[in-house]
Amino acid sequence: MKIHFVLCWNQKPYKKIEQIFGNTKYGDLFKEYTQRIKKIIPCQLSHISVDALLGEDPLVLGCDQKWFCHSSSPGIALKSEEIAKKLASVQNQSTKSLGIFIGPPDGWSPQMLSQFRAKGFFWSFGPITLPHELATVVCAEQVYRALTINRNEPYHLGH
């Protein structure tokens, strides 16, 4: 399985990944967690406009499973152990590609919510609001944590 972390944007022109992270702590942290994830499972970071999500974009169509997330989305807030179980379930289904679509900075519109509800799982980071860049880091860290839980590695208990 491969994991695609995908930053979503409502407005055009949307920022490119280099503009988002550049030489920032967010970028350093995201790279750190994705490097750790890559030792276990392939992953990559992409970006996409919400319009492309609603259309026939190859990145979206290429993901067998889709998780839509953001701190302010009306999704399900999961404990780390629950994320691990959900991720293990996705892997056990012989999923080739999991797309984790990190919601736009101003949140998912009601139209997007209704259209995406049938297409995938809505994962919430809880009731707090996070900057888009930090939401990406939180997402990557939680995926890494879930992978280590599933492998019975000490990372989860040590933090």
Coordinates of N, CA, C and O in Angstrom, one line a residue:
M1 N 0.8 -1.2 0.0 CA 0.0 0.0 0.0 C 0.9 1.2 0.0 O 2.0 1.2 0.5
K2 N 0.4 2.3 -0.6 CA 1.0 3.6 -0.6 C 0.1 4.6 0.0 O -1.1 4.6 -0.2
I3 N 0.6 5.6 0.8 CA -0.2 6.6 1.3 C 0.1 7.9 0.6 O 1.3 8.3 0.5
H4 N -0.9 8.6 0.2 CA -0.8 9.9 -0.4 C -1.4 11.0 0.6 O -2.6 10.9 0.9
F5 N -0.5 11.8 1.1 CA -1.0 13.0 1.9 C -1.3 14.1 0.9 O -0.4 14.4 0.1
V6 N -2.5 14.6 0.8 CA -2.9 15.5 -0.2 C -3.5 16.8 0.5 O -4.5 16.7 1.2
L7 N -2.8 17.9 0.3 CA -3.3 19.2 0.8 C -4.3 19.7 -0.2 O -4.1 19.8 -1.4
C8 N -5.5 20.1 0.3 CA -6.6 20.6 -0.5 C -6.7 22.1 -0.4 O -6.6 22.7 0.7
W9 N -7.1 22.8 -1.5 CA -7.2 24.3 -1.5 C -8.6 24.6 -2.1 O -8.9 24.1 -3.1
N10 N -9.3 25.6 -1.5 CA -10.5 26.1 -2.1 C -10.3 27.1 -3.2 O -10.9 27.1 -4.2
Q11 N -9.4 28.1 -2.9 CA -9.2 29.2 -3.8 C -8.1 29.0 -4.7 O -7.2 28.3 -4.4
K12 N -8.2 29.6 -5.9 CA -7.1 29.6 -6.8 C -6.4 31.0 -6.9 O -7.2 32.0 -6.7
P13 N -5.2 31.1 -7.1 CA -4.2 30.0 -7.3 C -3.9 29.4 -5.9 O -3.8 30.2 -4.9
Y14 N -3.8 28.1 -5.8 CA -3.5 27.5 -4.5 C -2.0 27.4 -4.4 O -1.3 27.4 -5.4
K15 N -1.6 27.4 -3.2 CA -0.1 27.4 -2.9 C 0.5 26.0 -3.4 O -0.1 25.0 -3.2
K16 N 1.7 26.1 -3.8 CA 2.4 24.9 -4.1 C 3.1 24.4 -2.8 O 3.3 25.2 -1.9
I17 N 3.5 23.2 -2.8 CA 4.0 22.6 -1.6 C 5.3 23.3 -1.1 O 5.4 23.6 0.1
E18 N 6.1 23.8 -2.1 CA 7.3 24.5 -1.7 C 6.9 25.8 -1.0 O 7.6 26.3 -0.1
Q19 N 5.8 26.5 -1.4 CA 5.4 27.7 -0.8 C 4.8 27.4 0.6 O 4.8 28.3 1.5
I20 N 4.2 26.3 0.8 CA 3.6 26.0 2.1 C 4.6 25.7 3.1 O 4.6 26.4 4.2
F21 N 5.6 24.9 2.8 CA 6.5 24.5 3.8 C 7.8 25.3 3.8 O 8.3 25.8 4.8
G22 N 8.4 25.4 2.6 CA 9.7 26.1 2.5 C 10.6 25.6 3.5 O 10.7 24.5 3.7
N23 N 11.4 26.5 4.1 CA 12.3 26.2 5.2 C 11.7 26.5 6.6 O 12.1 27.4 7.3
T24 N 10.6 25.8 6.9 CA 9.9 26.1 8.1 C 9.9 24.9 9.0 O 10.3 23.8 8.6
K25 N 9.6 25.1 10.3 CA 9.5 24.0 11.2 C 8.5 23.0 10.8 O 8.6 21.8 11.0
Y26 N 7.4 23.4 10.2 CA 6.3 22.6 9.7 C 6.9 21.6 8.7 O 6.7 20.4 8.7
G27 N 7.6 22.2 7.7 CA 8.2 21.4 6.7 C 9.2 20.4 7.2 O 9.2 19.2 6.8
D28 N 10.0 20.8 8.2 CA 11.0 19.9 8.8 C 10.3 18.8 9.5 O 10.7 17.6 9.4
L29 N 9.3 19.1 10.2 CA 8.5 18.0 11.0 C 7.8 17.1 10.0 O 7.8 15.9 10.2
F30 N 7.2 17.6 9.0 CA 6.5 16.8 8.0 C 7.5 15.8 7.3 O 7.3 14.6 7.2
K31 N 8.7 16.4 6.9 CA 9.7 15.5 6.3 C 10.2 14.5 7.3 O 10.4 13.3 6.9
E32 N 10.3 14.8 8.5 CA 10.8 13.9 9.5 C 9.8 12.7 9.6 O 10.2 11.5 9.6
Y33 N 8.5 13.0 9.7 CA 7.6 11.9 9.9 C 7.4 11.1 8.6 O 7.2 9.9 8.6
T34 N 7.4 11.8 7.5 CA 7.3 11.0 6.2 C 8.5 10.1 6.0 O 8.4 9.0 5.4
Q35 N 9.7 10.6 6.4 CA 10.9 9.7 6.3 C 10.7 8.5 7.2 O 11.1 7.4 6.8
R36 N 10.2 8.7 8.3 CA 10.0 7.5 9.2 C 8.9 6.6 8.6 O 9.1 5.4 8.7
I37 N 7.8 7.2 8.1 CA 6.8 6.4 7.5 C 7.3 5.6 6.3 O 7.0 4.4 6.1
K38 N 8.2 6.2 5.5 CA 8.7 5.5 4.3 C 9.6 4.3 4.6 O 9.8 3.5 3.8
K39 N 10.1 4.2 5.9 CA 10.8 3.0 6.3 C 9.9 1.9 6.5 O 10.3 0.7 6.5
I40 N 8.6 2.2 6.6 CA 7.6 1.1 6.8 C 6.7 0.9 5.6 O 6.4 -0.2 5.2
I41 N 6.3 2.0 5.0 CA 5.4 2.0 3.8 C 5.6 3.2 2.9 O 6.0 4.3 3.4
P42 N 5.5 3.1 1.6 CA 5.7 4.3 0.8 C 4.7 5.4 1.0 O 3.5 5.1 1.3
C43 N 5.1 6.6 0.9 CA 4.2 7.7 1.0 C 4.7 8.9 0.3 O 5.9 9.0 -0.1
Q44 N 3.8 9.9 0.0 CA 4.2 11.1 -0.7 C 3.2 12.2 -0.4 O 2.1 11.9 0.2
L45 N 3.6 13.4 -0.6 CA 2.8 14.6 -0.4 C 2.5 15.2 -1.8 O 3.3 15.4 -2.6
S46 N 1.2 15.6 -1.9 CA 0.7 16.2 -3.1 C -0.2 17.4 -2.7 O -0.5 17.5 -1.5
H47 N -0.6 18.2 -3.7 CA -1.6 19.2 -3.4 C -2.6 19.2 -4.6 O -2.4 18.7 -5.7
I48 N -3.9 19.7 -4.3 CA -4.9 19.6 -5.2 C -5.9 20.7 -4.9 O -6.1 21.1 -3.8
S49 N -6.6 21.1 -5.9 CA -7.7 22.1 -5.7 C -9.0 21.3 -5.4 O -9.1 20.1 -5.8
V50 N -9.9 21.9 -4.6 CA -11.1 21.2 -4.3 C -11.9 20.9 -5.5 O -12.6 19.9 -5.6
D51 N -11.8 21.8 -6.5 CA -12.5 21.6 -7.8 C -12.0 20.2 -8.4 O -12.8 19.5 -9.0
A52 N -10.7 20.0 -8.3 CA -10.2 18.7 -8.9 C -10.7 17.5 -8.1 O -10.9 16.5 -8.7
L53 N -10.9 17.7 -6.8 CA -11.5 16.6 -6.0 C -12.9 16.3 -6.4 O -13.3 15.1 -6.4
L54 N -13.6 17.3 -6.8 CA -15.0 17.0 -7.3 C -15.1 16.5 -8.7 O -16.1 15.9 -9.1
G55 N -14.0 16.6 -9.4 CA -14.0 16.1 -10.8 C -13.3 14.7 -10.9 O -13.4 13.9 -10.1
E56 N -12.7 14.5 -12.1 CA -12.1 13.2 -12.4 C -10.6 13.2 -12.3 O -9.9 12.7 -13.2
D57 N -10.0 13.8 -11.3 CA -8.6 13.9 -11.2 C -8.0 12.6 -11.0 O -8.5 11.8 -10.2
P58 N -6.9 12.2 -11.8 CA -6.3 10.9 -11.6 C -5.8 10.6 -10.2 O -5.8 9.4 -9.8
L59 N -5.3 11.6 -9.5 CA -4.8 11.3 -8.1 C -6.0 10.8 -7.3 O -5.8 9.9 -6.5
V60 N -7.1 11.5 -7.4 CA -8.3 11.1 -6.6 C -8.8 9.7 -7.0 O -9.0 8.8 -6.2
L61 N -8.9 9.5 -8.3 CA -9.4 8.2 -8.8 C -8.4 7.1 -8.5 O -8.9 5.9 -8.4
G62 N -7.2 7.4 -8.4 CA -6.2 6.4 -8.1 C -6.1 5.9 -6.7 O -5.4 4.9 -6.4
C63 N -6.8 6.5 -5.8 CA -6.8 6.1 -4.4 C -8.0 5.2 -4.1 O -9.2 5.6 -4.3
D64 N -7.7 4.0 -3.7 CA -8.7 3.0 -3.5 C -9.5 3.3 -2.2 O -10.7 3.1 -2.2
Q65 N -8.9 3.9 -1.2 CA -9.5 4.3 0.0 C -9.2 5.8 0.1 O -8.1 6.3 -0.2
K66 N -10.2 6.6 0.7 CA -10.0 8.0 0.9 C -10.4 8.4 2.3 O -11.5 8.0 2.8
W67 N -9.5 9.1 2.9 CA -9.8 9.7 4.2 C -9.8 11.2 4.0 O -8.9 11.8 3.5
F68 N -10.9 11.9 4.5 CA -10.9 13.4 4.4 C -10.8 13.9 5.8 O -11.5 13.5 6.7
C69 N -9.9 14.8 6.0 CA -9.7 15.2 7.4 C -9.3 16.7 7.5 O -8.9 17.3 6.6
H70 N -9.5 17.2 8.7 CA -9.1 18.6 9.1 C -9.6 18.8 10.5 O -10.5 18.0 11.0
S71 N -9.0 19.7 11.2 CA -9.4 19.9 12.6 C -10.8 20.4 12.7 O -11.5 20.0 13.7
S72 N -11.3 21.1 11.8 CA -12.7 21.7 12.0 C -13.8 20.9 11.2 O -14.9 21.3 11.2
S73 N -13.4 19.8 10.7 CA -14.4 19.0 9.9 C -15.3 18.3 10.9 O -15.0 18.0 12.0
P74 N -16.5 17.9 10.4 CA -17.5 17.2 11.3 C -17.2 15.7 11.2 O -18.1 14.9 11.2
G75 N -15.9 15.3 11.2 CA -15.6 13.9 11.1 C -15.5 13.3 12.5 O -15.9 13.9 13.5
I76 N -15.0 12.1 12.5 CA -14.8 11.3 13.8 C -13.4 11.6 14.3 O -12.5 11.3 13.7
A77 N -13.4 12.0 15.6 CA -12.1 12.1 16.3 C -11.8 10.8 16.9 O -12.6 10.1 17.5
L78 N -10.6 10.3 16.5 CA -10.1 9.0 16.9 C -8.9 9.0 17.8 O -8.1 9.9 17.7
K79 N -8.9 8.1 18.8 CA -7.7 7.9 19.6 C -6.6 7.2 18.7 O -6.9 6.6 17.6
S80 N -5.4 7.4 19.0 CA -4.3 6.8 18.2 C -4.5 5.3 18.0 O -4.2 4.8 16.9
E81 N -4.9 4.6 19.0 CA -5.1 3.2 18.9 C -6.2 2.9 17.8 O -6.2 1.9 17.1
E82 N -7.3 3.7 17.8 CA -8.3 3.6 16.8 C -7.9 3.8 15.4 O -8.3 3.2 14.4
I83 N -7.0 4.8 15.3 CA -6.4 5.1 13.9 C -5.6 3.9 13.5 O -5.7 3.5 12.3
A84 N -4.9 3.3 14.4 CA -4.1 2.1 14.1 C -5.0 1.0 13.6 O -4.6 0.3 12.6
K85 N -6.1 0.8 14.3 CA -7.0 -0.3 13.8 C -7.6 0.0 12.5 O -7.7 -0.9 11.6
K86 N -7.9 1.2 12.3 CA -8.5 1.6 11.0 C -7.5 1.5 9.9 O -7.8 1.0 8.8
L87 N -6.3 1.9 10.1 CA -5.2 1.7 9.1 C -4.9 0.3 8.8 O -4.7 -0.1 7.7
A88 N -4.9 -0.5 9.9 CA -4.6 -2.0 9.7 C -5.8 -2.6 8.9 O -5.5 -3.4 8.0
S89 N -7.0 -2.2 9.1 CA -8.1 -2.6 8.3 C -8.0 -2.3 6.8 O -8.2 -3.1 5.9
V90 N -7.5 -1.1 6.6 CA -7.3 -0.6 5.2 C -6.2 -1.5 4.5 O -6.4 -1.9 3.4
Q91 N -5.2 -1.7 5.3 CA -4.1 -2.6 4.7 C -4.5 -4.0 4.5 O -4.1 -4.6 3.5
N92 N -5.4 -4.5 5.4 CA -5.8 -5.9 5.3 C -6.8 -6.1 4.1 O -7.1 -7.2 3.7
Q93 N -7.4 -5.0 3.6 CA -8.3 -5.1 2.5 C -7.5 -5.1 1.1 O -8.1 -4.9 0.1
S94 N -6.2 -5.2 1.2 CA -5.4 -5.2 0.0 C -5.5 -3.9 -0.8 O -5.4 -3.8 -2.0
T95 N -5.6 -2.8 0.0 CA -5.7 -1.5 -0.6 C -4.4 -1.1 -1.2 O -3.3 -1.2 -0.6
K96 N -4.4 -0.6 -2.5 CA -3.1 -0.2 -3.1 C -2.7 1.2 -2.7 O -1.5 1.5 -2.7
S97 N -3.7 2.1 -2.6 CA -3.4 3.5 -2.3 C -4.4 4.1 -1.4 O -5.6 4.0 -1.7
L98 N -4.0 4.7 -0.3 CA -4.8 5.4 0.6 C -4.6 6.9 0.4 O -3.4 7.3 0.6
G99 N -5.6 7.6 0.1 CA -5.5 9.1 0.0 C -6.0 9.7 1.2 O -7.1 9.5 1.6
I100 N -5.1 10.5 1.9 CA -5.5 11.3 3.0 C -5.6 12.7 2.6 O -4.6 13.4 2.4
F101 N -6.8 13.2 2.4 CA -7.1 14.6 1.9 C -7.2 15.5 3.1 O -8.2 15.4 3.8
I102 N -6.3 16.4 3.3 CA -6.3 17.3 4.4 C -7.0 18.6 3.9 O -6.7 19.3 3.0
G103 N -8.1 18.8 4.6 CA -9.1 19.9 4.2 C -8.5 21.2 4.0 O -7.4 21.6 4.5
P104 N -9.2 22.0 3.2 CA -8.7 23.4 2.9 C -8.7 24.2 4.2 O -9.3 23.9 5.2
P105 N -7.8 25.3 4.2 CA -7.7 26.1 5.4 C -9.0 26.7 5.9 O -9.1 26.8 7.1
D106 N -9.9 27.0 5.1 CA -11.2 27.5 5.5 C -12.3 26.4 5.7 O -13.4 26.7 5.8
G107 N -11.9 25.2 5.7 CA -12.8 24.1 6.0 C -13.5 23.5 4.7 O -13.5 24.1 3.7
W108 N -14.2 22.4 4.9 CA -15.0 21.8 3.9 C -16.3 22.5 3.8 O -16.9 22.7 4.8
S109 N -16.7 22.9 2.6 CA -18.0 23.5 2.4 C -19.1 22.4 2.6 O -18.9 21.2 2.5
P110 N -20.4 22.8 2.9 CA -21.5 21.9 3.0 C -21.6 21.0 1.7 O -21.9 19.8 1.8
Q111 N -21.4 21.6 0.6 CA -21.5 20.9 -0.7 C -20.4 19.8 -0.8 O -20.7 18.7 -1.1
M112 N -19.2 20.1 -0.4 CA -18.1 19.1 -0.4 C -18.4 18.0 0.6 O -18.3 16.9 0.3
L113 N -18.9 18.4 1.8 CA -19.2 17.4 2.8 C -20.2 16.4 2.3 O -20.1 15.2 2.4
S114 N -21.3 16.9 1.6 CA -22.3 16.0 1.2 C -21.8 15.1 0.0 O -22.1 13.9 -0.1
Q115 N -21.0 15.6 -0.9 CA -20.4 14.9 -2.0 C -19.4 13.9 -1.5 O -19.3 12.8 -2.1
F116 N -18.6 14.2 -0.6 CA -17.5 13.3 -0.1 C -17.9 12.3 0.9 O -17.3 11.3 1.0
R117 N -19.0 12.5 1.5 CA -19.5 11.6 2.6 C -19.6 10.2 2.1 O -19.2 9.3 2.8
A118 N -20.0 10.0 0.9 CA -20.2 8.6 0.4 C -18.9 8.1 -0.2 O -18.8 6.9 -0.5
K119 N -17.9 9.0 -0.4 CA -16.6 8.5 -1.0 C -15.5 8.1 -0.1 O -14.5 7.6 -0.5
G120 N -15.7 8.3 1.2 CA -14.6 8.0 2.1 C -15.0 8.3 3.6 O -16.1 8.6 3.9
F121 N -13.9 8.1 4.4 CA -14.0 8.3 5.8 C -13.7 9.7 6.2 O -12.7 10.3 5.7
F122 N -14.4 10.3 7.1 CA -14.1 11.7 7.6 C -13.4 11.6 9.0 O -14.0 11.1 9.9
W123 N -12.2 12.0 9.0 CA -11.4 12.0 10.2 C -11.2 13.4 10.7 O -10.7 14.3 10.0
S124 N -11.5 13.6 12.0 CA -11.4 14.9 12.6 C -10.2 14.9 13.6 O -9.9 13.9 14.3
F125 N -9.5 16.0 13.7 CA -8.5 16.2 14.7 C -9.0 16.8 16.0 O -8.3 17.2 16.8
G126 N -10.3 16.8 16.1 CA -11.0 17.3 17.2 C -11.5 18.7 17.0 O -11.5 19.2 15.9
P127 N -12.1 19.3 18.1 CA -12.7 20.6 17.9 C -11.8 21.8 17.7 O -12.2 22.9 17.5
I128 N -10.5 21.6 17.9 CA -9.6 22.8 17.8 C -9.4 23.1 16.3 O -9.6 22.3 15.4
T129 N -9.0 24.3 16.0 CA -8.6 24.7 14.7 C -7.1 24.8 14.6 O -6.4 25.4 15.4
L130 N -6.6 24.2 13.5 CA -5.1 24.1 13.3 C -4.8 24.8 12.0 O -5.6 24.8 11.1
P131 N -3.6 25.5 11.9 CA -3.2 26.0 10.7 C -3.0 24.8 9.7 O -2.7 23.7 10.1
H132 N -3.3 25.1 8.4 CA -3.2 24.0 7.4 C -1.9 23.2 7.5 O -1.9 22.0 7.4
E133 N -0.8 23.9 7.6 CA 0.5 23.3 7.6 C 0.6 22.4 8.8 O 1.2 21.3 8.8
L134 N 0.2 22.9 10.0 CA 0.3 22.1 11.2 C -0.7 20.8 11.1 O -0.3 19.8 11.6
A135 N -1.8 21.0 10.5 CA -2.7 19.9 10.3 C -2.0 18.8 9.6 O -2.2 17.6 9.8
T136 N -1.2 19.1 8.6 CA -0.5 18.1 7.8 C 0.5 17.4 8.6 O 0.7 16.2 8.5
V137 N 1.2 18.1 9.5 CA 2.2 17.5 10.4 C 1.5 16.6 11.4 O 1.9 15.4 11.6
V138 N 0.4 17.0 12.0 CA -0.4 16.2 12.9 C -0.9 14.9 12.2 O -0.8 13.8 12.8
C139 N -1.3 15.0 11.0 CA -1.8 13.9 10.2 C -0.7 12.9 10.0 O -0.8 11.7 10.3
A140 N 0.5 13.4 9.6 CA 1.6 12.5 9.3 C 2.1 11.8 10.6 O 2.4 10.6 10.6
E141 N 2.1 12.6 11.7 CA 2.6 12.0 13.0 C 1.6 10.9 13.4 O 2.1 9.9 13.9
Q142 N 0.3 11.2 13.3 CA -0.6 10.2 13.7 C -0.6 8.9 12.8 O -0.8 7.8 13.3
V143 N -0.3 9.1 11.6 CA -0.2 7.9 10.7 C 1.1 7.1 11.1 O 1.0 5.9 11.2
Y144 N 2.2 7.8 11.4 CA 3.4 7.2 11.8 C 3.1 6.4 13.2 O 3.5 5.3 13.3
R145 N 2.5 7.1 14.1 CA 2.2 6.5 15.4 C 1.3 5.3 15.2 O 1.5 4.2 15.8
A146 N 0.3 5.3 14.3 CA -0.6 4.2 14.1 C 0.3 3.0 13.5 O 0.1 1.8 13.9
L147 N 1.2 3.3 12.6 CA 2.0 2.2 12.0 C 2.9 1.6 13.1 O 3.1 0.4 13.1
T148 N 3.4 2.4 14.0 CA 4.3 1.8 15.1 C 3.4 1.0 16.1 O 3.9 0.0 16.6
I149 N 2.2 1.5 16.3 CA 1.3 0.7 17.2 C 1.1 -0.7 16.6 O 1.2 -1.7 17.2
N150 N 0.8 -0.7 15.3 CA 0.5 -2.0 14.6 C 1.7 -2.9 14.5 O 1.6 -4.1 14.4
R151 N 2.9 -2.3 14.6 CA 4.1 -3.1 14.6 C 4.7 -3.4 16.0 O 5.8 -3.9 16.2
N152 N 3.9 -3.0 17.0 CA 4.3 -3.2 18.4 C 5.6 -2.6 18.7 O 6.4 -3.1 19.5
E153 N 5.9 -1.4 18.2 CA 7.1 -0.7 18.4 C 6.9 0.3 19.6 O 5.7 0.7 19.8
P154 N 7.9 0.7 20.3 CA 7.8 1.5 21.5 C 7.4 3.0 21.3 O 7.2 3.7 22.3
Y155 N 7.4 3.5 20.1 CA 7.2 4.9 19.9 C 5.9 5.4 20.6 O 6.0 6.5 21.3
H156 N 4.8 4.8 20.5 CA 3.5 5.2 21.1 C 3.6 5.3 22.6 O 3.2 6.3 23.2
L157 N 4.2 4.4 23.2 CA 4.2 4.4 24.7 C 5.3 5.3 25.2 O 5.2 5.8 26.4
G158 N 6.3 5.7 24.4 CA 7.3 6.6 24.8 C 7.0 8.0 24.7 O 7.8 8.9 25.1
H159 N 5.8 8.4 24.2 CA 5.4 9.8 24.1 C 4.2 10.1 24.8 O 3.2 9.5 24.8

